[in-house]
Each structure stands twice: as C-alpha cells, then as structure tokens.
mmCIF file of C-alpha atoms in Angstrom:
data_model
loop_
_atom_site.group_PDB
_atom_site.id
_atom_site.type_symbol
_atom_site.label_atom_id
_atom_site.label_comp_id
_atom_site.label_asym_id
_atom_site.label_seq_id
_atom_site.Cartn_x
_atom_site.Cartn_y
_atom_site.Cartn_z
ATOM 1 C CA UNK E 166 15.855 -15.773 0.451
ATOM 2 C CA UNK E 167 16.862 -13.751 3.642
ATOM 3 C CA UNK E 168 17.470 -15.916 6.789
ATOM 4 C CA UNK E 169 14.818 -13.625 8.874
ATOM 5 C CA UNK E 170 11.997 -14.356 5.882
ATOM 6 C CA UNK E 171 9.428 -17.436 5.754
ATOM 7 C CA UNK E 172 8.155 -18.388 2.957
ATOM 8 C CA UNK E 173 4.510 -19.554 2.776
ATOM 9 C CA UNK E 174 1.620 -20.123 -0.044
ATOM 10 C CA UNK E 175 -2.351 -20.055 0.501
ATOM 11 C CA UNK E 176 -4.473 -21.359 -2.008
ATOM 12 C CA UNK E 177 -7.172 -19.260 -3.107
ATOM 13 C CA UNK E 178 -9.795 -20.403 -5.992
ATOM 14 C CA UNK E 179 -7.514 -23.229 -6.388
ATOM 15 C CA UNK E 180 -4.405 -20.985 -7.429
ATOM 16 C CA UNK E 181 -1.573 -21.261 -5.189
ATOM 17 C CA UNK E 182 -0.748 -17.758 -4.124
ATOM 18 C CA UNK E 183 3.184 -17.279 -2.656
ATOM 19 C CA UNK E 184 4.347 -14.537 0.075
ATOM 20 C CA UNK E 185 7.155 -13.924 2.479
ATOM 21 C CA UNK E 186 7.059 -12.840 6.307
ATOM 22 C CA UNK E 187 9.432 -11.571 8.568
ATOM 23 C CA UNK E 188 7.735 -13.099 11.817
ATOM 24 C CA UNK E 189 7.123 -10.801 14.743
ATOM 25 C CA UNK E 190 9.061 -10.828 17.859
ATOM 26 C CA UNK E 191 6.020 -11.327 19.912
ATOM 27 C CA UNK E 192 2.008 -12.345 20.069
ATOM 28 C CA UNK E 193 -0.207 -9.482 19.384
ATOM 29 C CA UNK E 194 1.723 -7.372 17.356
ATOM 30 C CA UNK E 195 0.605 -5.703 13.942
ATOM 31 C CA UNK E 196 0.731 -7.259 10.410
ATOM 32 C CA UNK E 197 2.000 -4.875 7.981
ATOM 33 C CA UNK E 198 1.687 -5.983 4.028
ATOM 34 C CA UNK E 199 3.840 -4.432 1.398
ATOM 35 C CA UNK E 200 2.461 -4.289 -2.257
ATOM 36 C CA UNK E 201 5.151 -4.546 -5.028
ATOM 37 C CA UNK E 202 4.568 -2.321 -8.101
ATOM 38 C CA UNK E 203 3.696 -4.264 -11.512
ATOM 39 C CA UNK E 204 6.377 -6.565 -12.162
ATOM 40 C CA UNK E 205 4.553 -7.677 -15.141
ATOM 41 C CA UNK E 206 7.454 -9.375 -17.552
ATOM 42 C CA UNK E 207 10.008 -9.131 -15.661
ATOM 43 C CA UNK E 208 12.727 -11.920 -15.859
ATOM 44 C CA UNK E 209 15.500 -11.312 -13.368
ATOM 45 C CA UNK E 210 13.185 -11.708 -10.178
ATOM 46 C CA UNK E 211 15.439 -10.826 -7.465
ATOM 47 C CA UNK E 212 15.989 -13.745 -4.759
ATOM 48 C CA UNK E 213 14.643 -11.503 -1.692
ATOM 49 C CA UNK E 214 11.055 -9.810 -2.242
ATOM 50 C CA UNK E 215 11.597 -6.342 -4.419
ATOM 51 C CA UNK E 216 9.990 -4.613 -0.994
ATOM 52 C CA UNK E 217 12.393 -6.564 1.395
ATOM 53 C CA UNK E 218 15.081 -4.487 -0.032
ATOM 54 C CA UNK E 219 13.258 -1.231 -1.422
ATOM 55 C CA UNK E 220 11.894 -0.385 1.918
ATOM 56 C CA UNK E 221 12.985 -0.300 5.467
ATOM 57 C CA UNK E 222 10.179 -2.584 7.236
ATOM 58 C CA UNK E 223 11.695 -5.272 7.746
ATOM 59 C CA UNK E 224 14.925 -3.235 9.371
ATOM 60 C CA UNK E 225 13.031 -1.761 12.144
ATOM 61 C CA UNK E 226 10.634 -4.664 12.432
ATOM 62 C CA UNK E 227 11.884 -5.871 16.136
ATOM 63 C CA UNK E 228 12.423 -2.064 17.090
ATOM 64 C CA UNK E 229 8.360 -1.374 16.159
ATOM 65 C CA UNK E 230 7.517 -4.836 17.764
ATOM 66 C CA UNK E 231 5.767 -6.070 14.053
ATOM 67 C CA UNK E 232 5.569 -8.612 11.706
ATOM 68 C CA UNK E 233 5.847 -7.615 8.093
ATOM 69 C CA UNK E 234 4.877 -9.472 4.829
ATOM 70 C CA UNK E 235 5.642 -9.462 1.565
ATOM 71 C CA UNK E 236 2.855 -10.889 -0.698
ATOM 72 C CA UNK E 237 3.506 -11.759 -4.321
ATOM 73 C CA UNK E 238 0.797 -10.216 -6.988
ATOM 74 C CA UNK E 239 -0.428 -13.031 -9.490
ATOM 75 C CA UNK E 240 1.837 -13.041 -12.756
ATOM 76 C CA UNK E 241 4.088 -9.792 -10.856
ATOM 77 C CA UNK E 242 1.086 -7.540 -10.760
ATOM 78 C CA UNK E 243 -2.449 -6.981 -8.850
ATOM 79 C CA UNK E 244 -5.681 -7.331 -9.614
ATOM 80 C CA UNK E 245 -6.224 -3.842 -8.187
ATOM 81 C CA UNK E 246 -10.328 -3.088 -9.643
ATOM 82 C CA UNK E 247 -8.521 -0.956 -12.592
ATOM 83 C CA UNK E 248 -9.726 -3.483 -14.983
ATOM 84 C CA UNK E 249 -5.713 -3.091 -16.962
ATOM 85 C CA UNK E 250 -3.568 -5.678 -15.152
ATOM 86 C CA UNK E 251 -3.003 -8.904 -16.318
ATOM 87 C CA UNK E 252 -4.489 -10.352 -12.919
ATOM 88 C CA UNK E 253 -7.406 -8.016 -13.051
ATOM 89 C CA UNK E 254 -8.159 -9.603 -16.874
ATOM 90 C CA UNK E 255 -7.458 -13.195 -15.152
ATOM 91 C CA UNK E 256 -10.298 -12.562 -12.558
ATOM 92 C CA UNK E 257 -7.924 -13.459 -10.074
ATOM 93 C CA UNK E 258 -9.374 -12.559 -6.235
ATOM 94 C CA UNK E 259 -6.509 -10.367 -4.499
ATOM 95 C CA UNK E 260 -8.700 -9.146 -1.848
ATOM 96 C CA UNK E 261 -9.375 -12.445 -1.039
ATOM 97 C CA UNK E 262 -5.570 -13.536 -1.103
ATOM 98 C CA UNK E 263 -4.246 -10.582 1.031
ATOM 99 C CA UNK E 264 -7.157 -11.338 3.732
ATOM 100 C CA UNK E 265 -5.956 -14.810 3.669
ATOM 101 C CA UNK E 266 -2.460 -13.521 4.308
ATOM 102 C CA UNK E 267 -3.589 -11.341 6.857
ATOM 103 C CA UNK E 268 -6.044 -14.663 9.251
ATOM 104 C CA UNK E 269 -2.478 -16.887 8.201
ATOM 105 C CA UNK E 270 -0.241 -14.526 10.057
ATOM 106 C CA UNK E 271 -3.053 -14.236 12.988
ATOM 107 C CA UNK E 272 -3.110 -18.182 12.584
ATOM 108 C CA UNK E 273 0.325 -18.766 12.858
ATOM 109 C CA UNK E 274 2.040 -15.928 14.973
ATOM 110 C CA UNK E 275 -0.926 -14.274 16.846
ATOM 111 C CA UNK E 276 -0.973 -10.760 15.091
ATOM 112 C CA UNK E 277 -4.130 -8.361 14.878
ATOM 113 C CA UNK E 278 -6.275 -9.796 12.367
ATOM 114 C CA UNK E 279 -8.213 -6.741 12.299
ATOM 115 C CA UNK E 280 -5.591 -4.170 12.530
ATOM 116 C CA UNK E 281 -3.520 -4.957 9.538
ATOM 117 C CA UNK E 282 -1.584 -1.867 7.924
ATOM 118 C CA UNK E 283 -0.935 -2.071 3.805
ATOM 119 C CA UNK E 284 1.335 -0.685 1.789
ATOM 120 C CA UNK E 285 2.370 -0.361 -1.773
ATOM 121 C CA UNK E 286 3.874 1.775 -4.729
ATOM 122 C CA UNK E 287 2.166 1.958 -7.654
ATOM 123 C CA UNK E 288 0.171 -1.299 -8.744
ATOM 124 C CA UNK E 289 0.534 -1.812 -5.075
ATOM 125 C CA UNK E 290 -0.761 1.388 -4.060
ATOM 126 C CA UNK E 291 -4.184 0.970 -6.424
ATOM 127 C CA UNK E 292 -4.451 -2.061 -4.743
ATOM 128 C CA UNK E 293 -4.097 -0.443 -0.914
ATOM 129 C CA UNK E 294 -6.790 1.506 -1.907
ATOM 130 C CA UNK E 295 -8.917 -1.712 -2.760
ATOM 131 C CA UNK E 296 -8.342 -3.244 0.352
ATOM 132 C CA UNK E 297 -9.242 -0.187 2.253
ATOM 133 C CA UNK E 298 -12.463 0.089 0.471
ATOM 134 C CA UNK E 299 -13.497 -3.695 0.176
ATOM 135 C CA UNK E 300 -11.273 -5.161 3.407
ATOM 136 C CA UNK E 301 -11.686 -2.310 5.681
ATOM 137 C CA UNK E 302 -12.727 -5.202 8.807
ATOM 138 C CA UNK E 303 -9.229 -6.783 8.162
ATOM 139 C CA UNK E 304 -7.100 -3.412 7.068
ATOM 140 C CA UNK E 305 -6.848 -0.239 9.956
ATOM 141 C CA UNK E 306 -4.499 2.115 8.082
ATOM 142 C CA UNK E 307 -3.505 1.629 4.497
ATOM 143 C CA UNK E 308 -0.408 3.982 3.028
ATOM 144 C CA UNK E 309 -0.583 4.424 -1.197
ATOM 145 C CA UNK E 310 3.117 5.875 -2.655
ATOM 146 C CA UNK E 311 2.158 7.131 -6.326
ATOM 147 C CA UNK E 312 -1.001 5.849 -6.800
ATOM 148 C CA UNK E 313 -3.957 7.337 -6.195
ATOM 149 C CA UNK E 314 -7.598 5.974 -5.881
ATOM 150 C CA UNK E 315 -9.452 3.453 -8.864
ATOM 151 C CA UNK E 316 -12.360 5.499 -10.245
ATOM 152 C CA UNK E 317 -13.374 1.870 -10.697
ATOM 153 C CA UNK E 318 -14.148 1.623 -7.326
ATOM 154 C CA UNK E 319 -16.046 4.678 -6.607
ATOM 155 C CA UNK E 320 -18.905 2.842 -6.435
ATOM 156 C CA UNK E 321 -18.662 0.587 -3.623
ATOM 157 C CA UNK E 322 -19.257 1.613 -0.341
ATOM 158 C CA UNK E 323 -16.735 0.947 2.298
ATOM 159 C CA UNK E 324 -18.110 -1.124 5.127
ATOM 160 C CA UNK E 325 -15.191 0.564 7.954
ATOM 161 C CA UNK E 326 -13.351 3.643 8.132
ATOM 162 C CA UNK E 327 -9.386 3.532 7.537
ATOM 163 C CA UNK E 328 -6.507 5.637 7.994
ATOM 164 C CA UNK E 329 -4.949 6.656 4.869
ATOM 165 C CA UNK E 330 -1.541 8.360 4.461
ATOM 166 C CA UNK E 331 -1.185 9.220 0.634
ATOM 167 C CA UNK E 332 2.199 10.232 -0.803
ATOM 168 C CA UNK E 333 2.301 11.305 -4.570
ATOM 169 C CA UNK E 334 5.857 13.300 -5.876
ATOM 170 C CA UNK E 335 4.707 16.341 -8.157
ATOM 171 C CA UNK E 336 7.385 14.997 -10.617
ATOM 172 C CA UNK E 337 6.068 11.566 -11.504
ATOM 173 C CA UNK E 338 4.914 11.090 -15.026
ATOM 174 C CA UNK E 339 3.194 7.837 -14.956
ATOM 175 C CA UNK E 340 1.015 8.499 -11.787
ATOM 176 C CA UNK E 341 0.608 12.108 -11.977
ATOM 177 C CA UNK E 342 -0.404 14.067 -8.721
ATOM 178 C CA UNK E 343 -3.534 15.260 -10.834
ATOM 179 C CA UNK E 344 -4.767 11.839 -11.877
ATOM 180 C CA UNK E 345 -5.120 9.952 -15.056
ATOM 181 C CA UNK E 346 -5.647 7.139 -16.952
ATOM 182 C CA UNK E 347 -3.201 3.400 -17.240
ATOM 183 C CA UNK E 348 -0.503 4.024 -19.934
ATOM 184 C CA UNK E 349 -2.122 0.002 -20.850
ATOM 185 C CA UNK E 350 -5.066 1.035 -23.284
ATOM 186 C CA UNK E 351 -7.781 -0.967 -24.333
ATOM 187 C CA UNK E 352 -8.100 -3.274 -27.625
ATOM 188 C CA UNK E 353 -8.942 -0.144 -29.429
ATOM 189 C CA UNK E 354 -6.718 2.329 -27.787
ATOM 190 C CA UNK E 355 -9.317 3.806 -26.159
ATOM 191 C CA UNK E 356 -8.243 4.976 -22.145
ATOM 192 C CA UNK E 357 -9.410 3.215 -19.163
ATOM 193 C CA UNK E 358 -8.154 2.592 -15.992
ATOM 194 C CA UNK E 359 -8.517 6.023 -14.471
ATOM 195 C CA UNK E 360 -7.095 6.793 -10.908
ATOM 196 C CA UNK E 361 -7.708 10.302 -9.286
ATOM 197 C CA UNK E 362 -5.208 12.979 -8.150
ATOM 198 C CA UNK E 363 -3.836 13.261 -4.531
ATOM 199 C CA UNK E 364 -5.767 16.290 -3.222
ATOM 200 C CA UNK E 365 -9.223 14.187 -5.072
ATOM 201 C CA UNK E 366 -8.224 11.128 -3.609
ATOM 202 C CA UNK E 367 -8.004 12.480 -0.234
ATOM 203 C CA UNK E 368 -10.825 14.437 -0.105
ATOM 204 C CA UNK E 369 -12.827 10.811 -0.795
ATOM 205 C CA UNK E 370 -11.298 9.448 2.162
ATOM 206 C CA UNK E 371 -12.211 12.152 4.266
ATOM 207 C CA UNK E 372 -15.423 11.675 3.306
ATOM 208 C CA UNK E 373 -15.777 8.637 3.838
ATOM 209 C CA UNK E 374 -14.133 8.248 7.201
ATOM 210 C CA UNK E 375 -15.911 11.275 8.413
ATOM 211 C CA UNK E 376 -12.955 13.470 9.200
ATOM 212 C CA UNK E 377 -13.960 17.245 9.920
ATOM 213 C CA UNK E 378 -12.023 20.256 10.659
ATOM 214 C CA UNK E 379 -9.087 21.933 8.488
ATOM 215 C CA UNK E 380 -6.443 19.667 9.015
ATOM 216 C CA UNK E 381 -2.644 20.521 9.917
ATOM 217 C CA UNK E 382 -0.374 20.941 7.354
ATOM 218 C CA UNK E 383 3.447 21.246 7.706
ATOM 219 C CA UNK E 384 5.940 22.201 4.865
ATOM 220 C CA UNK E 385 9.422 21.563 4.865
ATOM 221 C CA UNK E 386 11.861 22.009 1.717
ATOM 222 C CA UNK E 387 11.217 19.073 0.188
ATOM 223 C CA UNK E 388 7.285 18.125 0.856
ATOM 224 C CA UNK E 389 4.016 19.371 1.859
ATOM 225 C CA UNK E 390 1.841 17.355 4.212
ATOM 226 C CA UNK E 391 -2.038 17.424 5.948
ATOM 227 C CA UNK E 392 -3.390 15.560 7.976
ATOM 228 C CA UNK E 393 -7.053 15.853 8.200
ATOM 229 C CA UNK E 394 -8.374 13.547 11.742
ATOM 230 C CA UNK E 395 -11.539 13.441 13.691
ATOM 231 C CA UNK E 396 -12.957 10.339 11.450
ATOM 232 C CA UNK E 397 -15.154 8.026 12.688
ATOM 233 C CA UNK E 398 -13.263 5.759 15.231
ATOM 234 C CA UNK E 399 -10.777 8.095 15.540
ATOM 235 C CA UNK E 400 -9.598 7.655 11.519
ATOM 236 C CA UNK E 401 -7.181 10.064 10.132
ATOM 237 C CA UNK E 402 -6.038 10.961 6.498
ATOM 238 C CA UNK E 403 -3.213 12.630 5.350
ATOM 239 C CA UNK E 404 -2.068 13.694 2.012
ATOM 240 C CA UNK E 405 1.361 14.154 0.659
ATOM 241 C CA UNK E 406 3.207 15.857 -1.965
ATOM 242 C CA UNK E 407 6.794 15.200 -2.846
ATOM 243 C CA UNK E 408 8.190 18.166 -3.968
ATOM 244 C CA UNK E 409 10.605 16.834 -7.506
ATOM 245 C CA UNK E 410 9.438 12.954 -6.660
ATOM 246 C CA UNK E 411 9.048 10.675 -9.104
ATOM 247 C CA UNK E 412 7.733 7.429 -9.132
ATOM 248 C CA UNK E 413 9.973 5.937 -6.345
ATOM 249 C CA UNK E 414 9.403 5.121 -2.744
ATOM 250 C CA UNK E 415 11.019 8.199 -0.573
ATOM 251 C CA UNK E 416 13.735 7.663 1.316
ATOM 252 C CA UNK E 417 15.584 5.052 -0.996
ATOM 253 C CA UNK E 418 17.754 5.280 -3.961
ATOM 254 C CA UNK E 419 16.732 3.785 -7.342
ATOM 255 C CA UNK E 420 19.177 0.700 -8.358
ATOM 256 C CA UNK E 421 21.926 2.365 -10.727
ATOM 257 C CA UNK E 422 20.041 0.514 -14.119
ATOM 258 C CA UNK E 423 17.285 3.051 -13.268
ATOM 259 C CA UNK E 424 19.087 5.904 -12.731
ATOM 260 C CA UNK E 425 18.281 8.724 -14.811
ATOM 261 C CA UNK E 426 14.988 7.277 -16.114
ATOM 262 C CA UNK E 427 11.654 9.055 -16.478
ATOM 263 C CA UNK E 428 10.621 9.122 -13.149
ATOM 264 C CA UNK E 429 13.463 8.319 -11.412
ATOM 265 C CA UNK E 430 13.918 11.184 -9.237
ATOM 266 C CA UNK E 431 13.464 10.483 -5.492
ATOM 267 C CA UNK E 432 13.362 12.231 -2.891
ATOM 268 C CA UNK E 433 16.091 11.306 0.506
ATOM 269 C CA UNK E 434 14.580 13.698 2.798
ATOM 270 C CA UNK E 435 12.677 11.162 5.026
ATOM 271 C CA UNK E 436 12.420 7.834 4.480
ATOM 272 C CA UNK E 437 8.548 6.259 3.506
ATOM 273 C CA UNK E 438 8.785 3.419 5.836
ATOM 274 C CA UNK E 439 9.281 4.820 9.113
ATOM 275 C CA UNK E 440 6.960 8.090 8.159
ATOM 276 C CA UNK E 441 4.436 5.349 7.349
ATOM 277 C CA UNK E 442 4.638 3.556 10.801
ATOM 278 C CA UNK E 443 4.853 6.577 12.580
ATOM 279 C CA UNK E 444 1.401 7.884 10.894
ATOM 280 C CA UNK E 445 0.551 4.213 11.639
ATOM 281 C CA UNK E 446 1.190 3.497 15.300
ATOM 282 C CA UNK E 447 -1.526 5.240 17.024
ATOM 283 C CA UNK E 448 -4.394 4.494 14.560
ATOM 284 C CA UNK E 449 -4.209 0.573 14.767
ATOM 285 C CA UNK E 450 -7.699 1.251 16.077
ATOM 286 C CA UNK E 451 -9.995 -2.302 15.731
ATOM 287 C CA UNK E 452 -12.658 -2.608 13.094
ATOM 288 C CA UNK E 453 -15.607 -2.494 15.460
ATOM 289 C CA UNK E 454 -14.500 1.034 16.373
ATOM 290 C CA UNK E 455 -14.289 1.718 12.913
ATOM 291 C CA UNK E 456 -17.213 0.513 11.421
ATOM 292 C CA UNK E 457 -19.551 3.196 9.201
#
C-alpha cells in the first residue's frame, strides 16, 4: 500500500466493506471517490488501489487542496441498479457503503459531507450515476468515463440536482456511445442490463437538473465537448465524446498485457483527472442549493 494511503473498513448490513484515502491537507476540503471498473475474478489484485495508479487524483491531491478515496466494490464489482453484477445479485447496499465513506471522511478529516465528487469507469461509472440519482444530498458533481446511465433507474426520482461531466470514446465496444445492453445475459440468454447512449444520457440529466439554453460546445482534434449550465442551484452537465477512445480512462496508457485489446485504444490528449476537477471546482455547490 502507498505510504500517502489509509486504509479503513465500515461495516454496512454486517459486511465489512474496505477502502483507501489519501487524507486531505486541510479541514474543509472536498471528498472525491473513485469507482474501479468490474474486477470481477480477478486474481492478481494489485497492492495499491487499480485507481491510485490509473488516474492522477491522488498526484495533484495537495495542489487541489482534496482528499481522495478509493472504495473497494463488493467481490471487485458494484452493485450499480443494472441488476448483472455479482453484488447487484448479492443485494449488497453500495449506496449505502459509499455514503458511509463519504460521513467517515467528514468524521475523521473534516471534508464536505455534502459536496462529495464521484468518479468511475465502467462498473464504476453505472454506479456514479446511482449515486447521483439516489445520493444526490451527499454527491455535488459526479463524472461517468464509458458508462452511461442504468435504464434501471429511470424510474426513481432524484431528490437534488448534480453536476455531471460524461465522457464516452466513439471507439469502445463494450459501452458503446449509443447505448446497450451488459455483455452478462440472463439464465436464458435473454439481454438485460441496458444503459443509454451519451447524447440520451445527457439529455436526462439536463432534465433533471433543469439546465436551459444551448450549451457551449468546443472541438478540438481529438474530442467534442458541451456543456449545457443554468440547472437548478447552479448545476451543469456536460457531455463528451472521445474521438477513437476505447474503454480506457483518457489521459493514461493501458498496462502493456492490454495493449492491443478490443477496446484498448485511449486517447493522451488531456488527461480525465484534472479535466474532471477542473469541471468540478466551481460546482461543489451544497445540497440545500441543489435540492429539486
């Protein structure tokens, strides 16, 4: 484990659930949560958290002035409201166990309990978009990187408006930017576990956070971004297209064993992390400000 990381453990429905923190440098800072993809299986579970290393938090984490943790998903995946995960099948409570991470780190080290930001690729991004919906008093801005929004969840309504930045690369086959269903079929084969495309998924969270006017879009050579604002509170949503991108997180290179793979394209031109806290910064805005 990484000298600047804590390890910690909540219990939640009597299961023990483990994460990691890089403390903040001061009281009052932001939490930001990072949601590994499903690790579902896998046996060579690296000693640092897969995020610790995969993104660039916990780098600039004294520079932004913010305290960044690194929960673990039960059995390597999330219960995310797909209804296709192992910890979705288990019942397991993840909303529960990431707003228990999120009053620990207020507990212990004074952050904004009701400014949290969460991010997460894949499993972890499904799961963003569950916290946003069902956790929106605990979660301000929540950032999904290939993975768009549970049809599952299309049903509840959202108690707070939250900033979204959504980033999906044209080029990924298992979360397409259109939308689709789990590759993990049901007993019968049938499909389940459909998510929605990027421009679908952002249109809901306009909607729900209220946001009016055309937006501003800016293309460069390797992206195409637009950011919708004027949401209740202030809320803002942005959607994001990575031209080539596959299912990677922007900015960093895939380990060598996963070079080459379906999906392994990624894209150097800016680097997730610090786009994500830059989107971030100025829309920490607290949940009574926010509430629909």
């Amino acid at each position: 484990m990484a000298v600047d990381l804590v390890e910690a453990e909540v219990t939640i429905e009597g299961l023990r659930r483990a994460f990691a923190i890089r403390p903040p440098s001061r009281k009052n800072a932001p939490i930001v949560l990072v949601l590994h993809g499903n690790q579902s299986g896998m046996t060579d579970a690296p000693a640092e958290p897969l995020m610790y290393e995969w993104t660039s938090f916990a780098r600039h984490a004294d520079e932004w002035g913010i305290g960044v943790a690194y929960p673990l998903g039960w059995g390597g995946c999330w219960a995310d409201g797909r209804g296709v995960t192992t910890a979705d099948e288990a019942g397991v409570d993840d909303v529960a166990f990431l707003r228990a991470v999120i009053d620990w780190c207020a507990e212990r080290f004074e952050t904004q309990a009701d400014r949290a930001v969460v991010a997460g690729i894949s499993n972890g991004a499904f799961m963003a978009h569950r916290m946003a919906v069902e956790a929106g008093d605990r979660v301000a801005v929540f950032a999904a990187v290939a993975g768009g929004f549970p049809e599952a969840l299309a049903g509840i309504r959202p108690g707070h408006a939250v900033s979204a930045v959504l980033i999906n690369g044209d080029a990924d086959p298992m979360v397409p930017l259109t939308g689709g269903f789990s590759r993990h079929r049901g007993p019968g084969g049938e499909l389940r576990g459909r998510t929605w495309g990027l421009t679908e998924s952002a249109r809901h969270w306009r909607e729900v956070d209220g946001c009016a006017g055309p937006g501003e879009t800016v293309t460069t050579q390797g992206s195409t971004r637009t950011a919708v604002s004027r949401g209740t509170g202030g809320t803002v949503v942005m959607e994001w297209t990575v031209f080539g991108g596959g299912h990677t997180w922007p900015g960093t290179p895939v380990p060598e064993r996963w070079a080459g793979t379906p999906g392994s394209a990624v894209s150097l031109e800016f680097d997730a992390a610090e786009e994500i806290w830059r989107f971030a910064a100025p829309l920490l805005i607290p949940a009574d400000a926010r509430k629909l």
